[in-house]
Short mmCIF file of N, CA and C and ligand atoms in Angstrom, two decimals:
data_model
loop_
_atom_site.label_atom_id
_atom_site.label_comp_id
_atom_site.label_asym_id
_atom_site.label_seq_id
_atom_site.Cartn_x
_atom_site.Cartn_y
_atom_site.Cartn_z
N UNK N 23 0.85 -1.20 0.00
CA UNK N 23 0.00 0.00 0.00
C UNK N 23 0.88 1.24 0.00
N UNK N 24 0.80 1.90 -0.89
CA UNK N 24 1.64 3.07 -1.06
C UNK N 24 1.24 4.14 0.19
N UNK N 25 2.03 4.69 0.47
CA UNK N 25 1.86 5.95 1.26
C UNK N 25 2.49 7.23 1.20
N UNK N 26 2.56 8.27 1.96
CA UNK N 26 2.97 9.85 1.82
C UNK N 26 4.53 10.00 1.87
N UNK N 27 4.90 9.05 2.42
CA UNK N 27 6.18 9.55 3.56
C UNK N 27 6.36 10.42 3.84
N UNK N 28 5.61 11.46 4.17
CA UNK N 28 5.87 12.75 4.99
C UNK N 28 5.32 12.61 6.14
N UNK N 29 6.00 13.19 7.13
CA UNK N 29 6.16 12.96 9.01
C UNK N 29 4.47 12.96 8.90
N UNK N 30 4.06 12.57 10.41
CA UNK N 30 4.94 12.24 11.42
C UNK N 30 5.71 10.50 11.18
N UNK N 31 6.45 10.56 11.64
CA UNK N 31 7.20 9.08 11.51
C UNK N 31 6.34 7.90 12.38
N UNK N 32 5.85 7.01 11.91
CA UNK N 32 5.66 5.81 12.40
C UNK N 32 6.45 4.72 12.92
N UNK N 33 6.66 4.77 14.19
CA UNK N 33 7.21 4.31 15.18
C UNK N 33 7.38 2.78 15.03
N UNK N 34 6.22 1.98 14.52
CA UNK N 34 6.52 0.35 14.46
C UNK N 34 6.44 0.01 13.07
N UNK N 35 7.18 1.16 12.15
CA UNK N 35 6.97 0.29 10.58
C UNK N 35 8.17 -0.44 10.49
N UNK N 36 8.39 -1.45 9.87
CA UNK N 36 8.72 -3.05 9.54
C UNK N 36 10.01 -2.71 9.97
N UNK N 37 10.88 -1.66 9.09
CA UNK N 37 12.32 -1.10 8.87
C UNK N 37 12.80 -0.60 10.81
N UNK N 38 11.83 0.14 11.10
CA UNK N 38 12.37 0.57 12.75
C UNK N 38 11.99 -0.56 13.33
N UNK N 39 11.39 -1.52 13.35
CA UNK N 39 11.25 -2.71 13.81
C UNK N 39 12.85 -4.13 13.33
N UNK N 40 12.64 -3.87 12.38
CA UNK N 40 14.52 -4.39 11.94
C UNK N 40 15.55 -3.79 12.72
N UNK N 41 15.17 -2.38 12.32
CA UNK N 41 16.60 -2.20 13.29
C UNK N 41 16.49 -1.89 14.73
N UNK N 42 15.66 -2.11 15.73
CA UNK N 42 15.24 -2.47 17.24
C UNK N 42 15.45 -3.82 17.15
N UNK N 43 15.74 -4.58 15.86
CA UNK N 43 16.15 -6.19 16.56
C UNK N 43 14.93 -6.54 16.51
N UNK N 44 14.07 -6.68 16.21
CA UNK N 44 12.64 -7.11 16.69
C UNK N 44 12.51 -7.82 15.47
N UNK N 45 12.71 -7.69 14.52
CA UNK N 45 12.25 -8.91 13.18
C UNK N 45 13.76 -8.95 12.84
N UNK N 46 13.56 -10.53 12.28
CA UNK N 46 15.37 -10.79 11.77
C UNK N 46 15.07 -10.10 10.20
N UNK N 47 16.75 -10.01 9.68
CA UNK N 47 16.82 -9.65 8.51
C UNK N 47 18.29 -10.13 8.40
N UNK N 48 18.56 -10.09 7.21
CA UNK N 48 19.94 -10.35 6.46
C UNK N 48 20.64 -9.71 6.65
N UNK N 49 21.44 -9.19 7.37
CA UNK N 49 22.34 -7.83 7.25
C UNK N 49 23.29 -8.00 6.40
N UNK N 50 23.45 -7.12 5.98
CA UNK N 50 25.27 -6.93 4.93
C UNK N 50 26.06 -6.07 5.72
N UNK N 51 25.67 -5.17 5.96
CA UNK N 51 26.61 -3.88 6.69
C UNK N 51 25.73 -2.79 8.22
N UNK N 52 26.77 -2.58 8.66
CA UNK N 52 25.91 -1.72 9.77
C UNK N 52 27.73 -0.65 10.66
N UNK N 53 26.88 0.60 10.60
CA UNK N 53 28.05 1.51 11.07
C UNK N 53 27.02 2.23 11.66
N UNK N 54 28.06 3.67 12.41
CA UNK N 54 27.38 4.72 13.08
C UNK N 54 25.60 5.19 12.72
N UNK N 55 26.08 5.53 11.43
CA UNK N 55 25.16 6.22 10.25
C UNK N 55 24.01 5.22 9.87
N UNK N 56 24.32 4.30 9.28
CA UNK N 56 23.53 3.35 8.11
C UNK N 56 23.32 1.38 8.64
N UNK N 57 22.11 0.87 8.58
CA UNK N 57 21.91 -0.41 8.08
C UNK N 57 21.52 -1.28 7.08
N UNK N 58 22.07 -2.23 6.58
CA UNK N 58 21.95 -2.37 5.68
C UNK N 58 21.27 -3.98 5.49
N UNK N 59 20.52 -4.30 4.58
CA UNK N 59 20.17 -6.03 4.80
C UNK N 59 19.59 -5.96 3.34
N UNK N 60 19.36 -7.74 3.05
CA UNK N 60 18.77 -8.09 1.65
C UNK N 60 17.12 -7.78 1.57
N UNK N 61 17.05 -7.30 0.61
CA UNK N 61 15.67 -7.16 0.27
C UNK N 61 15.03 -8.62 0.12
N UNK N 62 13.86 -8.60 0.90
CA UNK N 62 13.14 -9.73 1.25
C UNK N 62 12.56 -10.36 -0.09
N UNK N 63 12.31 -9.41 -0.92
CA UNK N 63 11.81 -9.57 -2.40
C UNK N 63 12.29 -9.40 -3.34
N UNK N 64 13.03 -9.76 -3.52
CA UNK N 64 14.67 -9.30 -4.41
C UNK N 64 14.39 -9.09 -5.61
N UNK N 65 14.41 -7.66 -6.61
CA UNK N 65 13.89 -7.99 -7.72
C UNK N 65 15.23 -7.73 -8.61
N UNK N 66 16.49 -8.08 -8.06
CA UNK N 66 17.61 -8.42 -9.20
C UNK N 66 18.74 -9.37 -8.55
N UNK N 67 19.65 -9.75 -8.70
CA UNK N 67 20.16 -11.04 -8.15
C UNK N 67 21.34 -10.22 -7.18
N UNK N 68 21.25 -9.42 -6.69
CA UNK N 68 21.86 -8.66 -5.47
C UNK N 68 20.82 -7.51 -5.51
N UNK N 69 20.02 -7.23 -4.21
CA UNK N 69 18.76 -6.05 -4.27
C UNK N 69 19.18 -6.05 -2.76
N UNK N 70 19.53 -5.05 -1.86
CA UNK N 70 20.00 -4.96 -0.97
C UNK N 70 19.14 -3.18 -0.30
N UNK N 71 18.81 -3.27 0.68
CA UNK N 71 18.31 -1.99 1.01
C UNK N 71 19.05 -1.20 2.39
N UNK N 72 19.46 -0.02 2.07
CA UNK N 72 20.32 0.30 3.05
C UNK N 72 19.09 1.63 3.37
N UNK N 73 19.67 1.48 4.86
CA UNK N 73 18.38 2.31 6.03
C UNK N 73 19.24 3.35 6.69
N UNK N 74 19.19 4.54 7.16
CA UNK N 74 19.80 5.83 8.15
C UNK N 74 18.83 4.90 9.11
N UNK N 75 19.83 4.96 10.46
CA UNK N 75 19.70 4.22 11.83
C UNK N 75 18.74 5.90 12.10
N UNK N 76 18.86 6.74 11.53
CA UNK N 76 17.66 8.04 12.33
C UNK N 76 16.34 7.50 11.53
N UNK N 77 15.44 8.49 12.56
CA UNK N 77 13.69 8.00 12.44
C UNK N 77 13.45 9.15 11.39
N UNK N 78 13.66 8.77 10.07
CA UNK N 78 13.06 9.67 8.90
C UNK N 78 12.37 8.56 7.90
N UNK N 79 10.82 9.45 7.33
CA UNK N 79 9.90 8.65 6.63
C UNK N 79 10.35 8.73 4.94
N UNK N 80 11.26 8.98 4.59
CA UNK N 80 11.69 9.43 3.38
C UNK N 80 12.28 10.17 3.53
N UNK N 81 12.89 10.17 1.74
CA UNK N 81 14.39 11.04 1.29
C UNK N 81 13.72 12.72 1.90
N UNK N 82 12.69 12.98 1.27
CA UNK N 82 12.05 14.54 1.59
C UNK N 82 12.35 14.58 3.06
N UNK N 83 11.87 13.63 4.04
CA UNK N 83 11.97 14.07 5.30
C UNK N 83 13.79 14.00 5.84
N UNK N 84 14.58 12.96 5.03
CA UNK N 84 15.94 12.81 5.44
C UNK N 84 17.01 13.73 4.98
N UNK N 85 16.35 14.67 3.81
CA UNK N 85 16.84 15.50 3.19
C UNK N 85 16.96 16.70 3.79
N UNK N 86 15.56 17.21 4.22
CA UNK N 86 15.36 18.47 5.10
C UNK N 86 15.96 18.53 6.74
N UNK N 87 15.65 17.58 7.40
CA UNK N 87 15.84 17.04 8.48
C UNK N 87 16.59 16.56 9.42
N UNK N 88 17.59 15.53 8.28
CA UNK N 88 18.80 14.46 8.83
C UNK N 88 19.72 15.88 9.29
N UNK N 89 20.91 15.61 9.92
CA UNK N 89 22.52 16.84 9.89
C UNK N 89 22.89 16.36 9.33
N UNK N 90 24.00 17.27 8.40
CA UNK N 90 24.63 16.91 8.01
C UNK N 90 25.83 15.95 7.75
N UNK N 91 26.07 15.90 8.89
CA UNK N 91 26.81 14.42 9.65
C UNK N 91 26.20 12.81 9.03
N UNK N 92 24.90 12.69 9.19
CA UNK N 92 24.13 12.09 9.34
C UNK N 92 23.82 11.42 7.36
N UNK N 93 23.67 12.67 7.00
CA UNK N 93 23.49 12.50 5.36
C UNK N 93 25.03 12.21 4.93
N UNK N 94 26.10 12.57 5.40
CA UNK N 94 27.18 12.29 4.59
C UNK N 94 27.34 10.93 5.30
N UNK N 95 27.65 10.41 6.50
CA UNK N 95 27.72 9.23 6.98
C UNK N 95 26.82 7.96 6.08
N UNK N 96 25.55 8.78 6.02
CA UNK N 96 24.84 7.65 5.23
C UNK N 96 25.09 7.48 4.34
N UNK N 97 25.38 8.32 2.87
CA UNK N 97 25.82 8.62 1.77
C UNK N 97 27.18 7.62 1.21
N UNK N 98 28.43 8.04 2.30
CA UNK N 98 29.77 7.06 2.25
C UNK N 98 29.28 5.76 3.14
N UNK N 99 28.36 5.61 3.50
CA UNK N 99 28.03 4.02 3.69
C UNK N 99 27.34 3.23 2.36
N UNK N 100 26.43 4.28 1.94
CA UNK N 100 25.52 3.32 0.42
C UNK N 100 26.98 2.81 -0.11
N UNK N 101 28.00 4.20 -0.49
CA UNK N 101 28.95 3.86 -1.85
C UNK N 101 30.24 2.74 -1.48
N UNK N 102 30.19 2.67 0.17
CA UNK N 102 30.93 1.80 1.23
C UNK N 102 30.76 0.58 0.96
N UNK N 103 29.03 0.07 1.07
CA UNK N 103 28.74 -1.06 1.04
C UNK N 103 29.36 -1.75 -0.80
N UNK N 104 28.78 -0.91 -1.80
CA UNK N 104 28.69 -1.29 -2.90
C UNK N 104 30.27 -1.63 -3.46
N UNK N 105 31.13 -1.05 -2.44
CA UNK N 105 32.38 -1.06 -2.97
C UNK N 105 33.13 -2.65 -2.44
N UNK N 106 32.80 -2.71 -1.07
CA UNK N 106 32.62 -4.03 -0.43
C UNK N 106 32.15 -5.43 -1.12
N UNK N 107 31.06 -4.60 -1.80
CA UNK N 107 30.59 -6.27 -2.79
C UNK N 107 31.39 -6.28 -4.17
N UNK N 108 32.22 -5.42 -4.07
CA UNK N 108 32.71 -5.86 -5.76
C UNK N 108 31.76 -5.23 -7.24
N UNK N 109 30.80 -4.48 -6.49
CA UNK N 109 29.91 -3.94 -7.18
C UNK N 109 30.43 -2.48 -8.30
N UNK N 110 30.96 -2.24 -8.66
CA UNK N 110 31.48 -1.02 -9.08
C UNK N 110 31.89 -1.19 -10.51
N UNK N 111 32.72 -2.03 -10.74
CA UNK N 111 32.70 -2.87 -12.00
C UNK N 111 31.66 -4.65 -11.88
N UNK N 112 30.67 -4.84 -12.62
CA UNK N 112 29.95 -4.04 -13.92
C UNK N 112 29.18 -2.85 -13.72
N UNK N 113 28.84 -2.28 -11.92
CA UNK N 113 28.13 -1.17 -11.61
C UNK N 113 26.69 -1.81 -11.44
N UNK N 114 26.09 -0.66 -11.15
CA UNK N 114 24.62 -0.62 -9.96
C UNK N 114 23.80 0.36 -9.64
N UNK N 115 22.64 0.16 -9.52
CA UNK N 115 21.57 1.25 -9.27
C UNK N 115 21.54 1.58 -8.14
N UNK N 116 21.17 2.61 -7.84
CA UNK N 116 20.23 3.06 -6.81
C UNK N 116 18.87 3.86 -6.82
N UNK N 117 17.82 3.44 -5.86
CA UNK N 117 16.73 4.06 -6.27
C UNK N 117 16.31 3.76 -4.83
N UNK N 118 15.45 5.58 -4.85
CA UNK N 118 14.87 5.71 -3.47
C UNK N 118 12.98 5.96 -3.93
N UNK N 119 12.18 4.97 -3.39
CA UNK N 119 10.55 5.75 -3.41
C UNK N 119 10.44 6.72 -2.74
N UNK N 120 9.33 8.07 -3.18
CA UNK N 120 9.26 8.94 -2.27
C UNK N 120 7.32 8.92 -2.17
N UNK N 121 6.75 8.63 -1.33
CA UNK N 121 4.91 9.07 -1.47
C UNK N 121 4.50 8.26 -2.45
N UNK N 122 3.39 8.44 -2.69
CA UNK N 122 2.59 7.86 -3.27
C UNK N 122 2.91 7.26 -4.57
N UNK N 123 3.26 8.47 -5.56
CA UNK N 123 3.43 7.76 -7.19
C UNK N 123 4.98 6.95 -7.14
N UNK N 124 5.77 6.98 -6.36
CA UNK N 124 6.74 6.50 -6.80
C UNK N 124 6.16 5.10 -5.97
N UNK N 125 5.29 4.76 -5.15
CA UNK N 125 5.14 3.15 -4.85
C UNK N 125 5.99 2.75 -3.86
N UNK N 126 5.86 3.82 -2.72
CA UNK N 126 6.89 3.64 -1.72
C UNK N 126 6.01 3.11 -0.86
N UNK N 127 6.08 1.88 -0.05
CA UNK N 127 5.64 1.21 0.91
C UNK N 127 5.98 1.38 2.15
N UNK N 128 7.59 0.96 2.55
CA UNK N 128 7.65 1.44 3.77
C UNK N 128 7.92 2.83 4.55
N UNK N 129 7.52 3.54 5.45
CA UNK N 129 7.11 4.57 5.49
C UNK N 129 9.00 4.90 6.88
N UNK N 130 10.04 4.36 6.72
CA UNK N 130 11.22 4.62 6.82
C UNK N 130 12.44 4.85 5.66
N UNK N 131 12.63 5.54 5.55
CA UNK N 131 13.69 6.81 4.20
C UNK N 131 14.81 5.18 3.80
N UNK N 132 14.70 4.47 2.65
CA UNK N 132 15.63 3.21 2.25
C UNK N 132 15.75 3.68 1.22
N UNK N 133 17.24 3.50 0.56
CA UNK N 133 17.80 3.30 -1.01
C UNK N 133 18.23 1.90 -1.16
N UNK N 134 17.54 1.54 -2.49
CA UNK N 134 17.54 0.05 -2.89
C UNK N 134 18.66 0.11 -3.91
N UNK N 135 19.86 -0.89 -3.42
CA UNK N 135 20.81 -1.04 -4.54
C UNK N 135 20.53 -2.26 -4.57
N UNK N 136 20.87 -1.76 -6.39
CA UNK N 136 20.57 -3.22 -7.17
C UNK N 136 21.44 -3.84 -8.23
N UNK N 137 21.71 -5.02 -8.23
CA UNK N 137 23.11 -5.09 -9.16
C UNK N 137 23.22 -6.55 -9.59
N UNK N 138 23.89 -7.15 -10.71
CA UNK N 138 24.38 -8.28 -10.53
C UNK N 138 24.03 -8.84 -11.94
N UNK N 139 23.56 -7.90 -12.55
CA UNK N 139 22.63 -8.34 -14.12
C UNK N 139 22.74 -6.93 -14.74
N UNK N 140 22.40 -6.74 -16.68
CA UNK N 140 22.59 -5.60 -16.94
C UNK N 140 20.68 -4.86 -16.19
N UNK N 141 20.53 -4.26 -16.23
CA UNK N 141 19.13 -3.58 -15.15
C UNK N 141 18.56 -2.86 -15.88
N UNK N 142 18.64 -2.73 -17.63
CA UNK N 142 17.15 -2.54 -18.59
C UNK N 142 16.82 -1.06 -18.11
N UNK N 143 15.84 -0.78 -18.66
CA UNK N 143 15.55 0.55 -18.13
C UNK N 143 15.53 1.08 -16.81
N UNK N 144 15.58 2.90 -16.98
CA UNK N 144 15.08 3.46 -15.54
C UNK N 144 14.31 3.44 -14.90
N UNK N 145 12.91 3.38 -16.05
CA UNK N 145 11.67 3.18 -15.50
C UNK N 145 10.61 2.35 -16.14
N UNK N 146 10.13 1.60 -15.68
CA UNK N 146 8.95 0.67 -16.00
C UNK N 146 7.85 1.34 -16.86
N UNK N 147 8.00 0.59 -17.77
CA UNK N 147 6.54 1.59 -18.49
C UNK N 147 5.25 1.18 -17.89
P1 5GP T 210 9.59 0.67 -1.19
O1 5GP T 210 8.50 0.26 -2.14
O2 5GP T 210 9.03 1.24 0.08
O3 5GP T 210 10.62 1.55 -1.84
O4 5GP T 210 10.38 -0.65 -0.84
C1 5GP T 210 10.13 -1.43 0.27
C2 5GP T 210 10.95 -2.70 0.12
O5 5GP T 210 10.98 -3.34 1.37
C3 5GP T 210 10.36 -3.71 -0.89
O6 5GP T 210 11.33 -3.98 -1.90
C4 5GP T 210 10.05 -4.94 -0.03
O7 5GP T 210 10.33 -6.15 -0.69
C5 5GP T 210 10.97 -4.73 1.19
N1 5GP T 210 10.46 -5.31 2.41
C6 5GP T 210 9.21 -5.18 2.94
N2 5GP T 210 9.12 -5.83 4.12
C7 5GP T 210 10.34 -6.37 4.34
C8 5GP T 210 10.85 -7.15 5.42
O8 5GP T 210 10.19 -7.48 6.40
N3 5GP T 210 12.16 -7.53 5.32
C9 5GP T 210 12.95 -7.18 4.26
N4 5GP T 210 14.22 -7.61 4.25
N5 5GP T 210 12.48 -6.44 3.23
C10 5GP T 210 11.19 -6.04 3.27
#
């Protein structure tokens, strides 16, 4: 079910529930800034979603909101992780939902990297 992601932040959605430990997940990476685990629904043969450990409902709210500390920490963690997997050569997406039309579900700020195949268009017709 798509939603706004604009505040207020929801306290028990799936992602702040992952990272309270409360549902397992796959992890790949985890620092100050950023967590990271496999996408439960993988839609390319490495789909990995990395999370800011802060309570923001989206990029709009992590954008305005996060410090700056916070956005660069997360930022050199996405390009951290991807460098870690060997991902860089053949290369990799990233893509963040924001509200409604983009088909963003969980209502915590995630960029989905995706990699491991060539990845066809930007956008789905
Ligand atoms: P969005 O559409 O909000 O950008 O993406 C949400 C993503 O979260 C989807 O790709 C979905 O498969 C993934 N997801 C939803 N629930 C869970 C879960 O409980 N565990 C994991 N690992 N991924 C989840």
């Amino acid at each position: 079910m798509p939603i706004s992601g604009l505040p207020p932040y929801e306290t028990n959605n799936i992602f702040a529930r992952i990272l309270r430990g409360e549902i397992p997940s796959k992890k790949v990476y985890e620092d100050e800034w950023a967590f990271a685990f496999h996408d439960i629904n993988p839609q390319a043969p490495t789909h990995i979603l990395v999370i800011p450990k802060g309570a923001y409902c989206s990029f709009a709210d992590f954008s305005t909101e996060a410090s700056d500390a916070e956005i660069a920490g997360f930022m050199r963690a996405v390009g951290q992780i991807a460098r870690d997997l060997g991902l860089e050569t053949p290369g990799y997406r990233l893509l963040a939902n924001m509200g409604a039309h983009s088909g963003q579900e969980v209502p915590h700020f995630h960029v989905h990297l995706f990699a491991g195949k060539p990845l066809g268009r930007m956008i789905a017709e």
